[in-house]
mmCIF file of C-alpha atoms and ligand atoms in Angstrom:
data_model
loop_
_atom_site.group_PDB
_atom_site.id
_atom_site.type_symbol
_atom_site.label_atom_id
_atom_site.label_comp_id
_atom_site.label_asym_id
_atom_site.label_seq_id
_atom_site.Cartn_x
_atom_site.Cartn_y
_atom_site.Cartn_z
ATOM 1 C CA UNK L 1 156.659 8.858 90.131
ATOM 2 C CA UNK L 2 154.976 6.599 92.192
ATOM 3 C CA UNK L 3 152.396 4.494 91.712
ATOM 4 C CA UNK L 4 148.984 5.832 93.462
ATOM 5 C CA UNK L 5 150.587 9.382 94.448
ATOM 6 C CA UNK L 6 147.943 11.702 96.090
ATOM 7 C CA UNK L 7 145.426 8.815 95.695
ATOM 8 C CA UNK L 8 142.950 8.566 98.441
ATOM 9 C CA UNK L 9 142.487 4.824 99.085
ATOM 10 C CA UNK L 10 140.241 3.078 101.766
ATOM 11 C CA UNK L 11 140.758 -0.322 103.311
ATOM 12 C CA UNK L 12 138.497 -2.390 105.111
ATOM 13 C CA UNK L 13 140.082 -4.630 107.819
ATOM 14 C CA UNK L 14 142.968 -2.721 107.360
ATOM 15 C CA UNK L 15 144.255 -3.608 111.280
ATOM 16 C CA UNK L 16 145.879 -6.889 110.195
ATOM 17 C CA UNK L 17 146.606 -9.634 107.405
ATOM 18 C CA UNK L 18 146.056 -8.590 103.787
ATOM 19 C CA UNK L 19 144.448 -5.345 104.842
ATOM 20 C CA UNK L 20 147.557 -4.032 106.552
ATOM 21 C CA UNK L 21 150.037 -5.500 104.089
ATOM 22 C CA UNK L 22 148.340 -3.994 101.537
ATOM 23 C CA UNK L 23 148.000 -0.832 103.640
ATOM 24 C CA UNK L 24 151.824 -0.566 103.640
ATOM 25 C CA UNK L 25 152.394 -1.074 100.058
ATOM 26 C CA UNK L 26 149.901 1.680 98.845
ATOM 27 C CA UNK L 27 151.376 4.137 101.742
ATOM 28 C CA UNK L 28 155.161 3.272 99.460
ATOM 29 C CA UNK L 29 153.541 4.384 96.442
ATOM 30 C CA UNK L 30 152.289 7.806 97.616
ATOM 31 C CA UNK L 31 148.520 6.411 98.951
ATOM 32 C CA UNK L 32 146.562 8.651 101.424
ATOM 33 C CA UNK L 33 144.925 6.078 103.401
ATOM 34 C CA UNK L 34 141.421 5.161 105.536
ATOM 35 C CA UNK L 35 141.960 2.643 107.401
ATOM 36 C CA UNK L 36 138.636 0.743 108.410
ATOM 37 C CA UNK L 37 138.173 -2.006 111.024
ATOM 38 C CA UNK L 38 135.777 -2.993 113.824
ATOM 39 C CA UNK L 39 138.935 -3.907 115.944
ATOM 40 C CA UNK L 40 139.755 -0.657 117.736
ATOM 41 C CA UNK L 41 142.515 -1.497 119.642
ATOM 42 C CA UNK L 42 144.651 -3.271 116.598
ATOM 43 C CA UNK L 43 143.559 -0.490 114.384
ATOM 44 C CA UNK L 44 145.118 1.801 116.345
ATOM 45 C CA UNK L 45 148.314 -0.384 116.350
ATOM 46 C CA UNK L 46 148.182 -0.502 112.589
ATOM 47 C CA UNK L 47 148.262 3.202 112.714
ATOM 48 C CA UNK L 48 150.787 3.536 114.813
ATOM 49 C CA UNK L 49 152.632 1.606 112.670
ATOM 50 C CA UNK L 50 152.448 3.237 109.864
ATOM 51 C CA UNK L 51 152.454 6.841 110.652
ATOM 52 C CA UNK L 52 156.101 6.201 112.317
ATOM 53 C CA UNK L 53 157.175 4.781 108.711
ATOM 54 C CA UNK L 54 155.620 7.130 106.292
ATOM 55 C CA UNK L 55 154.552 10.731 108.189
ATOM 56 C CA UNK L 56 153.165 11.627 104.661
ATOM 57 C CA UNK L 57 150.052 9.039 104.387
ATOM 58 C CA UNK L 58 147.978 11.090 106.318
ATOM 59 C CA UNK L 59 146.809 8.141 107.522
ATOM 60 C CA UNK L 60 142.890 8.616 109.134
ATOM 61 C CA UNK L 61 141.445 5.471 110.948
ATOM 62 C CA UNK L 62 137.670 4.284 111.558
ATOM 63 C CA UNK L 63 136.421 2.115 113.331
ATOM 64 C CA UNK L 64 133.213 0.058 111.676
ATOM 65 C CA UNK L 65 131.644 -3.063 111.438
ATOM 66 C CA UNK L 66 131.371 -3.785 107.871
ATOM 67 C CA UNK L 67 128.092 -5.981 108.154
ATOM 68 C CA UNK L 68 125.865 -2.808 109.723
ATOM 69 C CA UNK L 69 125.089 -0.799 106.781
ATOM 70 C CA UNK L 70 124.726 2.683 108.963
ATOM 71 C CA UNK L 71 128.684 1.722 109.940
ATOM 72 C CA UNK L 72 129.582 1.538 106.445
ATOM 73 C CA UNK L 73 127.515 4.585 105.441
ATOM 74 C CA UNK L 74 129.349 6.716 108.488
ATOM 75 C CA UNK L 75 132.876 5.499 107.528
ATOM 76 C CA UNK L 76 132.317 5.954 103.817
ATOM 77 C CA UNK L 77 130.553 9.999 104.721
ATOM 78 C CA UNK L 78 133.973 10.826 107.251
ATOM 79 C CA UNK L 79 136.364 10.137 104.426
ATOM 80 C CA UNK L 80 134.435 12.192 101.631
ATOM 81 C CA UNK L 81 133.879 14.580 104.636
ATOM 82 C CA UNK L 82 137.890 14.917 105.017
ATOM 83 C CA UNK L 83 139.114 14.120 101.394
ATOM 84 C CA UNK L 84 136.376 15.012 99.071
ATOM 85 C CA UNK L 85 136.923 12.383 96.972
ATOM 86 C CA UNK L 86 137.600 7.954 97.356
ATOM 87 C CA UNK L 87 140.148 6.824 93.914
ATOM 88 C CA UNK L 88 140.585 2.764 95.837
ATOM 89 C CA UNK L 89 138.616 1.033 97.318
ATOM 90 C CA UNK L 90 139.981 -2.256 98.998
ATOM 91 C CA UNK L 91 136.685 -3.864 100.224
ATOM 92 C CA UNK L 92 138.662 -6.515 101.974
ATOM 93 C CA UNK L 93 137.518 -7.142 105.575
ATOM 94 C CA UNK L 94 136.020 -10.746 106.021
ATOM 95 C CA UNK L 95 136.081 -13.812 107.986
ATOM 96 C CA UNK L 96 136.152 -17.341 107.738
ATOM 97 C CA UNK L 97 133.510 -18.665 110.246
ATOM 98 C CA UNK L 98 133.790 -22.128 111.534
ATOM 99 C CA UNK L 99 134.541 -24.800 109.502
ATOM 100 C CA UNK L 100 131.656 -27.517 109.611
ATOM 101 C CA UNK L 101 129.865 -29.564 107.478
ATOM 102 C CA UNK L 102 126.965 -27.994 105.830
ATOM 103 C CA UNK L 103 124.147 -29.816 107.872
ATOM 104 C CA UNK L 104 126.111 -29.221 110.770
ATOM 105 C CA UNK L 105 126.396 -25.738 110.407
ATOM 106 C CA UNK L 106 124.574 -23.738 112.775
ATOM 107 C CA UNK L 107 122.624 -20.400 111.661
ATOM 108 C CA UNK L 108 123.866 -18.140 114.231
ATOM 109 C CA UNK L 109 127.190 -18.559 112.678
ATOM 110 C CA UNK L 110 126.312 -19.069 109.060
ATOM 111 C CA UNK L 111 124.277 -15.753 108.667
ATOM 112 C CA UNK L 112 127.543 -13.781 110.600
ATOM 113 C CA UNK L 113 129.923 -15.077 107.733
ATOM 114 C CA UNK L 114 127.152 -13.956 105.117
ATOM 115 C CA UNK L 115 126.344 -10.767 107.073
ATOM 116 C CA UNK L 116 130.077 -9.774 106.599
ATOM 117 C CA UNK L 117 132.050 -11.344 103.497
ATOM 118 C CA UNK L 118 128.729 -10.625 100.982
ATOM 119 C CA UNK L 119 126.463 -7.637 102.908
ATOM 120 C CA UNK L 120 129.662 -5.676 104.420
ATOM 121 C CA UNK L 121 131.109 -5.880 100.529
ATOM 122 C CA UNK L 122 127.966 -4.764 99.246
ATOM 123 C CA UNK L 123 127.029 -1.741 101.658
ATOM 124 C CA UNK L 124 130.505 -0.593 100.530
ATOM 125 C CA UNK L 125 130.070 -0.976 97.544
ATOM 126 C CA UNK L 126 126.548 0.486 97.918
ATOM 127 C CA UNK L 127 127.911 3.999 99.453
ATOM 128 C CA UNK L 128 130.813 4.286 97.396
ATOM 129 C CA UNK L 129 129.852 3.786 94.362
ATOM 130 C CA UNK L 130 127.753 7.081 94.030
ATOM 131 C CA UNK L 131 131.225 9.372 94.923
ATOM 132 C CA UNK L 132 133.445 7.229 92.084
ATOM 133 C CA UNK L 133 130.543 7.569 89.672
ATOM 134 C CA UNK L 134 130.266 11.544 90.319
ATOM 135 C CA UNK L 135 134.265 12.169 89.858
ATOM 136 C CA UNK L 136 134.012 9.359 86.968
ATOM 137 C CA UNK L 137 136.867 7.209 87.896
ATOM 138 C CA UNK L 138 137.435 5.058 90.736
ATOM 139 C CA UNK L 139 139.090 1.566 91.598
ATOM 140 C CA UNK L 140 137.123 -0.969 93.373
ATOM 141 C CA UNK L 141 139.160 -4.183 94.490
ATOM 142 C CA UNK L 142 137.070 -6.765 96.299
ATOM 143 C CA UNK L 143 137.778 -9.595 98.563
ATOM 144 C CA UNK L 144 136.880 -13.014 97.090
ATOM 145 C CA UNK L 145 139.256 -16.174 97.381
ATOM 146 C CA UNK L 146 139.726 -20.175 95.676
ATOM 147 C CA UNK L 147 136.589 -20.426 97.347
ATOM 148 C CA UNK L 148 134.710 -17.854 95.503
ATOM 149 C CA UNK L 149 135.533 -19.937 92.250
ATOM 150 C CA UNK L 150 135.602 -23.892 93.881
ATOM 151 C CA UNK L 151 133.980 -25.377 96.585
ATOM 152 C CA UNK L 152 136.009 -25.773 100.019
ATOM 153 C CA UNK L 153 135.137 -28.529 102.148
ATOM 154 C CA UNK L 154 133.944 -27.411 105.582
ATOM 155 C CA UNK L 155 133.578 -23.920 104.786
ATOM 156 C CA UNK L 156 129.797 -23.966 102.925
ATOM 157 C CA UNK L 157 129.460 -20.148 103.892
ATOM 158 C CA UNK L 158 132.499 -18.736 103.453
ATOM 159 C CA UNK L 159 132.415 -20.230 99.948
ATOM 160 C CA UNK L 160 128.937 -19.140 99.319
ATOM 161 C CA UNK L 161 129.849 -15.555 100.724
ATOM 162 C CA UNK L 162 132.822 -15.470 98.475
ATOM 163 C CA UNK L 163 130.932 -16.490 95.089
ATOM 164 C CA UNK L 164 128.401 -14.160 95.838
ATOM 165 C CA UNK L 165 131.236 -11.895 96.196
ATOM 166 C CA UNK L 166 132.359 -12.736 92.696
ATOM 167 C CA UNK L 167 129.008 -12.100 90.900
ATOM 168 C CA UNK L 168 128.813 -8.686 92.293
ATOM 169 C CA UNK L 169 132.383 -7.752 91.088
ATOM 170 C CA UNK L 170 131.456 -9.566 87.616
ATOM 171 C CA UNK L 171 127.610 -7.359 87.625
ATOM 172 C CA UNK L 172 129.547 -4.156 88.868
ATOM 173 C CA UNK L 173 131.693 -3.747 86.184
ATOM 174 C CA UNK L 174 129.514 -4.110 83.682
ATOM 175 C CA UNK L 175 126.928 -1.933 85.025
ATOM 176 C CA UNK L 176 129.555 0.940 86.095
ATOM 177 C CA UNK L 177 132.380 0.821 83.661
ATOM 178 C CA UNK L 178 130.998 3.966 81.396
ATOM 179 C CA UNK L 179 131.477 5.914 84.779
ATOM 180 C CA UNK L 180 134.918 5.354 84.069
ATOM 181 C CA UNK L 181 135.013 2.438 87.202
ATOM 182 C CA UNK L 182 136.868 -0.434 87.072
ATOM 183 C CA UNK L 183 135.723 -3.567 89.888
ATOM 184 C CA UNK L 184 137.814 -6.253 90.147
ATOM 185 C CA UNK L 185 138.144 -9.026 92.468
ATOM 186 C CA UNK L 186 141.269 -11.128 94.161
ATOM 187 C CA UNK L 187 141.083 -14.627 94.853
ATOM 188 C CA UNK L 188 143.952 -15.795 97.289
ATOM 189 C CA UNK L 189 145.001 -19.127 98.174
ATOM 190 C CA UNK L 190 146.017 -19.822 101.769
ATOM 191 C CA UNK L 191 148.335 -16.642 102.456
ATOM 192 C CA UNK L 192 150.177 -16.569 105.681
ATOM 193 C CA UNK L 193 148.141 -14.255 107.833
ATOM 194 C CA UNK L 194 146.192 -14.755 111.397
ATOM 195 C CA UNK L 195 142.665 -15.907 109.345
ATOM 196 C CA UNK L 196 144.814 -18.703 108.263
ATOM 197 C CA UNK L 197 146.937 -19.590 111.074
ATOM 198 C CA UNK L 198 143.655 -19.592 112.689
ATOM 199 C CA UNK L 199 142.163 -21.848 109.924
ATOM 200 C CA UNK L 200 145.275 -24.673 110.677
ATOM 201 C CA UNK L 201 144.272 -24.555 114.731
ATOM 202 C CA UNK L 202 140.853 -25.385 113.275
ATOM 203 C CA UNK L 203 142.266 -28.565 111.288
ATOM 204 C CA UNK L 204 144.796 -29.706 113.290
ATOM 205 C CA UNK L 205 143.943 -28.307 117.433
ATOM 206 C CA UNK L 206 146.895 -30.181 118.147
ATOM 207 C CA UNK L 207 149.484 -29.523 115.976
ATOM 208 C CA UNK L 208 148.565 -26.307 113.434
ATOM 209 C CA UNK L 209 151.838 -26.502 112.166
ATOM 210 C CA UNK L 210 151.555 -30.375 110.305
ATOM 211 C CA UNK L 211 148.159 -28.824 109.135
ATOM 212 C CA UNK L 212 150.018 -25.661 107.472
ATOM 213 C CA UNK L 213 152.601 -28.487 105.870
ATOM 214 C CA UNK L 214 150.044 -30.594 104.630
ATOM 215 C CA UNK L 215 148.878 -27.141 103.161
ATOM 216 C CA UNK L 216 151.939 -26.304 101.521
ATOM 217 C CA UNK L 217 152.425 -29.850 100.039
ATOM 218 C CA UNK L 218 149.313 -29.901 98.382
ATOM 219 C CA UNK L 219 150.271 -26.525 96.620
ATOM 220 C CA UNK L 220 152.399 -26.278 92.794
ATOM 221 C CA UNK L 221 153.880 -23.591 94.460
ATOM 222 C CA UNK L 222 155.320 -25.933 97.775
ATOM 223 C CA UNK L 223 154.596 -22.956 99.489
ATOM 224 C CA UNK L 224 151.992 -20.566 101.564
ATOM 225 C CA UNK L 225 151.791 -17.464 99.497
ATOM 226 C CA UNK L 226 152.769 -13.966 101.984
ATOM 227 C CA UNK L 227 150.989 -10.959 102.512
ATOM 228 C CA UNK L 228 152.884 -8.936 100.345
ATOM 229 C CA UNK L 229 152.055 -10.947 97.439
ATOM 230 C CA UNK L 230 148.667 -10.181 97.309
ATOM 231 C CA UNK L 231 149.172 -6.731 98.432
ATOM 232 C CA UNK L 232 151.027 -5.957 95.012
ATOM 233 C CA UNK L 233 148.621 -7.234 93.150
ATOM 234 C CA UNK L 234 145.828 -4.852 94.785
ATOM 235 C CA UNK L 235 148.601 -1.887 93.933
ATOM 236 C CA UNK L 236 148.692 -2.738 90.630
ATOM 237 C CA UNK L 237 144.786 -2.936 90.128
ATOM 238 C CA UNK L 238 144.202 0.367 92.051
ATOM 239 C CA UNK L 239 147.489 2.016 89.962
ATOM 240 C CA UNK L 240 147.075 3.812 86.881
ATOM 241 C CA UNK L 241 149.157 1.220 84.975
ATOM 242 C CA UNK L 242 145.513 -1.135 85.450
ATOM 243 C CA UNK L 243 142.910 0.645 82.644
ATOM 244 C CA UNK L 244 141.460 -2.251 80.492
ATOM 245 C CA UNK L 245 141.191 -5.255 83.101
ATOM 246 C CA UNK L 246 137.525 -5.184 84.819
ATOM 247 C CA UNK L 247 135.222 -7.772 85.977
ATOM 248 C CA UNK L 248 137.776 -9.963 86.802
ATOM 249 C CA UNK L 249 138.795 -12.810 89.748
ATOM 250 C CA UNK L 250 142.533 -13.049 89.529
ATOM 251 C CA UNK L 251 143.430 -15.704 91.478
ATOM 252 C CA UNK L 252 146.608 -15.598 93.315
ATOM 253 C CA UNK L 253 147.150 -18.718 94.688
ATOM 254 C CA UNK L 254 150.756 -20.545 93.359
ATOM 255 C CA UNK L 255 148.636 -22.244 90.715
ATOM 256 C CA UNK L 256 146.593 -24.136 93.526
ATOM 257 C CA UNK L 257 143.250 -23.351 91.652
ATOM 258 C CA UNK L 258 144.383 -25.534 88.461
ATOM 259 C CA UNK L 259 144.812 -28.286 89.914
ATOM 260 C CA UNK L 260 142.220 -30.943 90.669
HETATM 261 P P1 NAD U 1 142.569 -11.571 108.904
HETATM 262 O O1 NAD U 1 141.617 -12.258 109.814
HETATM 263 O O2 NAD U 1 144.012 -11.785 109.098
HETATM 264 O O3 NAD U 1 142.252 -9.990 108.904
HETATM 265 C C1 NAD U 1 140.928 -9.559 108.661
HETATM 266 C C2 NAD U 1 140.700 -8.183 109.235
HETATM 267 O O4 NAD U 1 139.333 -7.847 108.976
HETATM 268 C C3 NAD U 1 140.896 -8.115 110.748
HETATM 269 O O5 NAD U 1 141.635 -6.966 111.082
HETATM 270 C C4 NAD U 1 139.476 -8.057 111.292
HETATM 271 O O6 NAD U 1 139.375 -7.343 112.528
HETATM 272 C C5 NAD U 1 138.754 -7.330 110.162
HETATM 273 N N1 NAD U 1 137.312 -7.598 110.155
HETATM 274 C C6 NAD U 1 136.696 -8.804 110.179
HETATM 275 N N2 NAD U 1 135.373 -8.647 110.205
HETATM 276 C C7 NAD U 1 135.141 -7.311 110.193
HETATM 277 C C8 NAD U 1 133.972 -6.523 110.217
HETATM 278 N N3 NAD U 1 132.753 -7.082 110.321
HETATM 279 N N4 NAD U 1 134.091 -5.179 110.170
HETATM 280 C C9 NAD U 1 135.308 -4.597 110.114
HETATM 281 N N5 NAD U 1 136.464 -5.295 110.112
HETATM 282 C C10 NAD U 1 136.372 -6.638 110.147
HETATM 283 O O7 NAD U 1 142.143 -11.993 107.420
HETATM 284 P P2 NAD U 1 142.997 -11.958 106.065
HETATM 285 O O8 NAD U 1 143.613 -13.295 105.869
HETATM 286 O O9 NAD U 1 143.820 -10.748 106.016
HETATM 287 O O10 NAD U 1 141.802 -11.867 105.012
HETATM 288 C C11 NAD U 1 141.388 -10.640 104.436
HETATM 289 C C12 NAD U 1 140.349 -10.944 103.344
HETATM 290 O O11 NAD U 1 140.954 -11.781 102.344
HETATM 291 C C13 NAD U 1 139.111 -11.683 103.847
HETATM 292 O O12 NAD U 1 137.966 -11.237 103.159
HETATM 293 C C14 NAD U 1 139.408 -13.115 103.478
HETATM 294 O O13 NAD U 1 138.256 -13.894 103.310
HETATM 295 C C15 NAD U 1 140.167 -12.944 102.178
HETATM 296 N N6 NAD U 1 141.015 -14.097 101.877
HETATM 297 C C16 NAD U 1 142.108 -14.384 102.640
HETATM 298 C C17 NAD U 1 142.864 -15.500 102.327
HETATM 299 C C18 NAD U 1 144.111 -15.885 103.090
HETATM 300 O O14 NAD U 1 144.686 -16.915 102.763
HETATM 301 N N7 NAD U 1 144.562 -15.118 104.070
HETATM 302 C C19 NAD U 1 142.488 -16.327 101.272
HETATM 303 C C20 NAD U 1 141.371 -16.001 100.524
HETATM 304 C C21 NAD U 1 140.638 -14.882 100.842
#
């Protein structure tokens, strides 16, 4: 049997990095799948992708901006529309935003990482919520990080996105476990995908690569942790074999997060 047969699951920025990995691995175990991203032409990609490797996953893409709450409400209507139901929820898509020094920020960009890592989580969270609680089970898996539990130099709103993030998985599952929904959280490390390789340009412009090193070095692990990792672990939470663990941020992250 596999692991989320039949289940209807949707991902948001499903087109690429964790999102797509994780896209793969449910459509293995049997997922139906909504793929959700504001880039159209990758999504379509992503699709492509998958429908040539498993015919079965009925897989139905949107395309939405996760930080306009009408977007979310529209992508979140379609798949009720065409599935009558939502059993995952993988409210993933986010973005890093510059990296700057906190009085060097500006506002243009800070309110755009707010806008989408905490608002986009919550509008999904908002609209889903309400079809989980009426079939009285459901799966939500949000996107936090190691900088939704420490503090990440350069990155002041990305890391106050991503705690924010945290307390509403932590406030969720207490208020909507007796509908029979469990909210948890993952907090990566660096995992190989374009958000980080992006990330090492930012560091090092000239060579990203010594940046990634210096990245690895630092880590228990000696290593960048791959999309498939993480994509696992969001199986497992959305899976059947996941009934008691709620309110949690599981860090997966080589052990980074322990050190200091
Ligand atoms: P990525 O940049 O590789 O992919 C993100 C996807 O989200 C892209 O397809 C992008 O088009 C989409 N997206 C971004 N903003 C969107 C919006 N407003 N509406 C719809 N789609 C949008 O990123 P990733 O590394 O796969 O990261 C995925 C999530 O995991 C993010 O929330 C990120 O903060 C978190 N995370 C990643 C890492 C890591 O090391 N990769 C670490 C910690 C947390």
């Amino acid at each position: 049997m596999k692991k989320l047969e039949g289940k209807v699951i949707v991902i948001t920025g499903a087109a690429m990095g964790l999102g797509l990995s994780t896209a793969v691995e449910c459509a293995k175990e049997g997922a139906k799948l909504v793929l959700v991203d504001y880039n159209d032409q990758a999504l379509g990609e992503a699709k492509s992708q998958l429908s040539a490797e498993f015919p079965d996953a009925g897989i139905m893409i949107i395309t939405a901006d996760v930080s306009d709450e009408s977007q979310v409400k529209a992508y979140v209507d379609q798949t009720f529309s065409a599935f009558g139901r939502i059993d995952g929820f993988y409210n993933n898509a986010g973005i890093e935003g510059k990296q700057a020094k906190l009085a060097d920020y500006d506002m243009e960009s800070f309110k755009k990482v707010v806008d989408i890592n905490l608002m986009g989580v919550y509008y999904g969270m908002r609209y889903v919520i309400p079809i989980m609680q009426s079939q009285k089970s459901g799966r939500i898996v949000n996107a936090t990080s190691v900088g939704g539990i420490r503090g990440v130099l350069n990155e002041g709103p990305y890391v106050a996105s991503k705690h924010a993030v945290s307390g509403l998985t932590k406030t969720a599952a207490l208020e909507y476990a007796q509908d029979g929904i469990l909210v948890n959280a993952i907090a990566p490390g660096a995992i190989l995908t374009p958000m980080v390789e992006e990330a090492f340009k930012q560091m090092n412009p000239q060579d990203p690569k010594q940046a990634e090193e210096a990245f690895s070095q630092q880590n228990p692990s000696k290593r960048l942790g791959l999309p498939v990792e993480v994509a696992k672990l969001v199986v497992f939470l959305m899976s059947d074999d996941c009934a008691y663990v709620n309110g949690q941020i599981i860090a997966i992250d080589g052990g980074q997060s322990n050190a200091y």
